[in-house]
Amino acid sequence: MWAINEKFVDYSHPQEKDSVFLNPNQTMNPQVIEYPIIWKGFVGSEEVEIIQKGQGAHLDLHFIFKKFPERYNHIKPDIINWIHKYLRILN
């Protein structure tokens, strides 16, 4: 089971949509979230690794897209929103 499991529009895909699947590298306890959080999984069929350095939502300050396919750069803001939504639901 994936912590983040979201679909997005991808016109290069035969069904014109694809998915993001991400899991954090730690058990998420809403009282004690320790940073950095390393999110690993898939965007489409490609492996990704995203490092969340803090609780903020600023792309350049709080997230490092360490392993990420360039063709999906346009959905980085969506991924950050999905991560924040997941963390808010924990509370």
Coordinates of N, CA and C in Angstrom, one line a residue:
M1 N 0.8 -1.2 0.0 CA 0.0 0.0 0.0 C 0.9 1.2 0.0
W2 N 0.5 2.2 -0.8 CA 1.3 3.5 -0.9 C 0.7 4.6 -0.1
A3 N 1.5 5.4 0.6 CA 1.0 6.5 1.3 C 0.5 7.6 0.3
I4 N 1.1 7.8 -0.8 CA 0.7 8.7 -1.8 C 0.3 7.8 -3.0
N5 N -0.9 7.9 -3.4 CA -1.4 7.2 -4.6 C -2.4 8.1 -5.4
E6 N -1.8 8.8 -6.3 CA -2.6 9.8 -7.1 C -2.5 9.6 -8.6
K7 N -3.5 10.1 -9.3 CA -3.4 10.1 -10.7 C -3.3 11.5 -11.3
F8 N -2.7 11.6 -12.5 CA -2.5 12.9 -13.1 C -2.7 12.7 -14.6
V9 N -3.0 13.8 -15.3 CA -3.1 13.8 -16.7 C -1.8 13.7 -17.4
D10 N -1.7 12.8 -18.3 CA -0.4 12.6 -19.1 C -0.8 12.2 -20.5
Y11 N -0.8 13.2 -21.4 CA -1.2 12.9 -22.7 C -0.2 12.0 -23.5
S12 N 0.9 11.8 -23.0 CA 1.9 10.9 -23.7 C 1.6 9.4 -23.4
H13 N 0.7 9.2 -22.4 CA 0.3 7.8 -21.9 C -0.9 7.4 -22.8
P14 N -1.0 6.1 -23.1 CA -2.1 5.7 -24.0 C -3.5 6.0 -23.4
Q15 N -3.7 6.0 -22.1 CA -5.0 6.3 -21.5 C -5.1 7.8 -21.0
E16 N -4.0 8.5 -21.4 CA -4.0 10.0 -21.1 C -4.0 10.3 -19.6
K17 N -3.6 9.3 -18.8 CA -3.4 9.6 -17.4 C -2.4 8.6 -16.9
D18 N -1.7 9.0 -15.8 CA -0.7 8.1 -15.2 C -0.8 8.3 -13.7
S19 N 0.1 7.7 -12.9 CA 0.0 7.7 -11.5 C 1.3 8.0 -10.8
V20 N 1.1 8.5 -9.5 CA 2.2 8.7 -8.6 C 2.0 7.8 -7.4
F21 N 3.1 7.1 -7.1 CA 3.1 6.2 -5.9 C 4.3 6.5 -5.1
L22 N 4.1 6.9 -3.8 CA 5.2 7.3 -2.9 C 5.0 6.8 -1.5
N23 N 6.1 6.4 -0.9 CA 6.1 6.0 0.5 C 7.3 6.7 1.2
P24 N 7.0 7.1 2.5 CA 8.1 7.7 3.3 C 9.1 6.7 3.8
N25 N 10.3 7.1 4.1 CA 11.3 6.1 4.7 C 11.1 5.9 6.2
Q26 N 10.1 6.4 6.8 CA 9.9 6.2 8.2 C 8.4 6.1 8.5
T27 N 8.1 5.5 9.6 CA 6.8 5.4 10.1 C 6.3 6.8 10.5
M28 N 5.2 7.2 10.0 CA 4.7 8.6 10.2 C 3.9 8.7 11.4
N29 N 4.5 9.4 12.4 CA 3.8 9.7 13.7 C 3.5 11.1 13.7
P30 N 2.2 11.5 13.7 CA 1.9 12.9 13.6 C 2.4 13.8 14.7
Q31 N 2.7 13.2 15.9 CA 3.2 14.0 17.0 C 4.7 14.3 16.8
V32 N 5.4 13.4 16.1 CA 6.9 13.5 16.0 C 7.3 13.2 14.5
I33 N 7.2 14.2 13.7 CA 7.7 13.9 12.3 C 9.1 14.4 12.2
E34 N 10.0 13.5 11.9 CA 11.5 13.9 11.8 C 11.9 14.1 10.4
Y35 N 12.5 15.2 10.1 CA 13.0 15.6 8.8 C 14.5 15.3 8.8
P36 N 15.0 15.0 7.6 CA 14.4 14.9 6.3 C 13.5 13.6 6.2
I37 N 12.5 13.7 5.4 CA 11.8 12.5 5.0 C 12.2 12.2 3.6
I38 N 12.5 10.9 3.3 CA 12.9 10.5 2.0 C 11.7 9.7 1.4
W39 N 11.1 10.3 0.4 CA 9.9 9.7 -0.3 C 10.5 8.9 -1.5
K40 N 10.1 7.6 -1.6 CA 10.5 6.8 -2.7 C 9.3 6.1 -3.4
G41 N 9.4 5.9 -4.6 CA 8.3 5.3 -5.3 C 8.4 5.4 -6.8
F42 N 7.3 5.7 -7.5 CA 7.2 5.8 -8.9 C 6.4 6.9 -9.4
V43 N 6.8 7.6 -10.5 CA 6.0 8.5 -11.2 C 5.9 7.8 -12.6
G44 N 4.6 7.5 -13.0 CA 4.5 6.6 -14.2 C 5.1 5.3 -13.8
S45 N 6.0 4.9 -14.7 CA 6.7 3.6 -14.4 C 8.2 3.9 -14.0
E46 N 8.5 5.1 -13.7 CA 9.9 5.5 -13.4 C 10.1 5.7 -11.9
E47 N 11.2 5.1 -11.4 CA 11.6 5.3 -10.0 C 11.9 6.7 -9.7
V48 N 11.5 7.1 -8.5 CA 11.8 8.5 -8.0 C 12.2 8.5 -6.6
E49 N 13.0 9.5 -6.2 CA 13.4 9.7 -4.8 C 13.3 11.2 -4.6
I50 N 12.5 11.6 -3.6 CA 12.3 13.0 -3.2 C 12.7 13.2 -1.8
I51 N 13.5 14.1 -1.5 CA 13.9 14.4 -0.1 C 13.1 15.7 0.4
Q52 N 12.4 15.5 1.4 CA 11.7 16.6 2.1 C 12.5 17.1 3.3
K53 N 13.0 18.3 3.2 CA 13.9 18.8 4.2 C 13.2 19.5 5.4
G54 N 12.0 19.8 5.2 CA 11.2 20.5 6.2 C 9.7 20.5 5.9
Q55 N 8.9 21.1 6.8 CA 7.5 21.1 6.7 C 6.9 22.1 5.7
G56 N 7.7 23.0 5.2 CA 7.2 24.0 4.3 C 6.9 23.4 2.9
A57 N 6.2 24.2 2.1 CA 5.8 23.7 0.8 C 6.6 24.4 -0.4
H58 N 7.6 25.1 -0.1 CA 8.4 25.8 -1.1 C 9.2 24.8 -1.9
L59 N 9.0 24.7 -3.2 CA 9.7 23.7 -4.0 C 11.2 23.7 -3.8
D60 N 11.9 24.8 -3.9 CA 13.3 24.9 -3.9 C 13.9 24.8 -2.5
L61 N 13.2 25.3 -1.5 CA 13.7 25.4 -0.2 C 13.5 24.1 0.6
H62 N 12.4 23.4 0.4 CA 12.1 22.3 1.3 C 12.1 20.9 0.6
F63 N 12.3 20.9 -0.7 CA 12.3 19.6 -1.5 C 13.4 19.5 -2.4
I64 N 14.0 18.3 -2.4 CA 15.1 18.0 -3.4 C 14.6 16.8 -4.2
F65 N 14.4 17.0 -5.5 CA 14.0 15.9 -6.3 C 15.3 15.2 -6.8
K66 N 15.8 14.3 -6.0 CA 17.1 13.7 -6.2 C 17.1 12.8 -7.4
K67 N 16.1 11.9 -7.5 CA 16.0 11.0 -8.7 C 14.6 11.3 -9.2
F68 N 14.5 11.9 -10.4 CA 13.2 12.3 -10.9 C 13.3 12.5 -12.4
P69 N 12.4 11.9 -13.2 CA 12.4 12.1 -14.6 C 12.0 13.5 -15.1
E70 N 12.9 14.1 -15.9 CA 12.7 15.5 -16.3 C 11.3 15.7 -17.0
R71 N 10.8 14.7 -17.7 CA 9.6 14.8 -18.5 C 8.4 15.0 -17.6
Y72 N 8.5 14.8 -16.2 CA 7.4 15.0 -15.3 C 7.6 16.2 -14.4
N73 N 8.6 17.1 -14.7 CA 8.8 18.3 -13.9 C 7.6 19.1 -13.7
H74 N 6.7 19.1 -14.6 CA 5.5 19.9 -14.5 C 4.5 19.5 -13.4
I75 N 4.7 18.2 -12.9 CA 3.8 17.8 -11.8 C 4.5 17.9 -10.4
K76 N 5.7 18.5 -10.3 CA 6.3 18.6 -9.0 C 5.4 19.4 -8.0
P77 N 4.8 20.5 -8.4 CA 4.0 21.2 -7.4 C 2.8 20.3 -7.0
D78 N 2.2 19.5 -7.9 CA 1.2 18.6 -7.5 C 1.7 17.6 -6.5
I79 N 2.8 17.1 -6.7 CA 3.4 16.1 -5.8 C 3.6 16.7 -4.4
I80 N 4.1 17.9 -4.3 CA 4.3 18.6 -3.0 C 2.9 18.8 -2.3
N81 N 1.9 19.1 -3.1 CA 0.6 19.3 -2.5 C 0.0 18.0 -2.0
W82 N 0.3 16.9 -2.7 CA -0.2 15.5 -2.2 C 0.5 15.1 -1.0
I83 N 1.8 15.4 -0.9 CA 2.6 15.1 0.3 C 2.0 15.9 1.5
H84 N 1.8 17.2 1.3 CA 1.3 18.0 2.4 C -0.1 17.6 2.8
K85 N -0.9 17.2 1.8 CA -2.3 16.7 2.2 C -2.2 15.4 3.0
Y86 N -1.3 14.5 2.6 CA -1.1 13.3 3.4 C -0.6 13.6 4.8
L87 N 0.3 14.5 5.0 CA 0.8 14.9 6.3 C -0.3 15.5 7.2
R88 N -1.1 16.4 6.5 CA -2.2 17.0 7.3 C -3.2 16.0 7.7
I89 N -3.5 15.0 6.9 CA -4.5 13.9 7.3 C -4.0 13.2 8.5
L90 N -2.7 13.1 8.7 CA -2.1 12.4 9.9 C -2.5 13.1 11.2
N91 N -2.6 14.4 11.1 CA -2.9 15.1 12.4 C -4.3 15.0 12.8

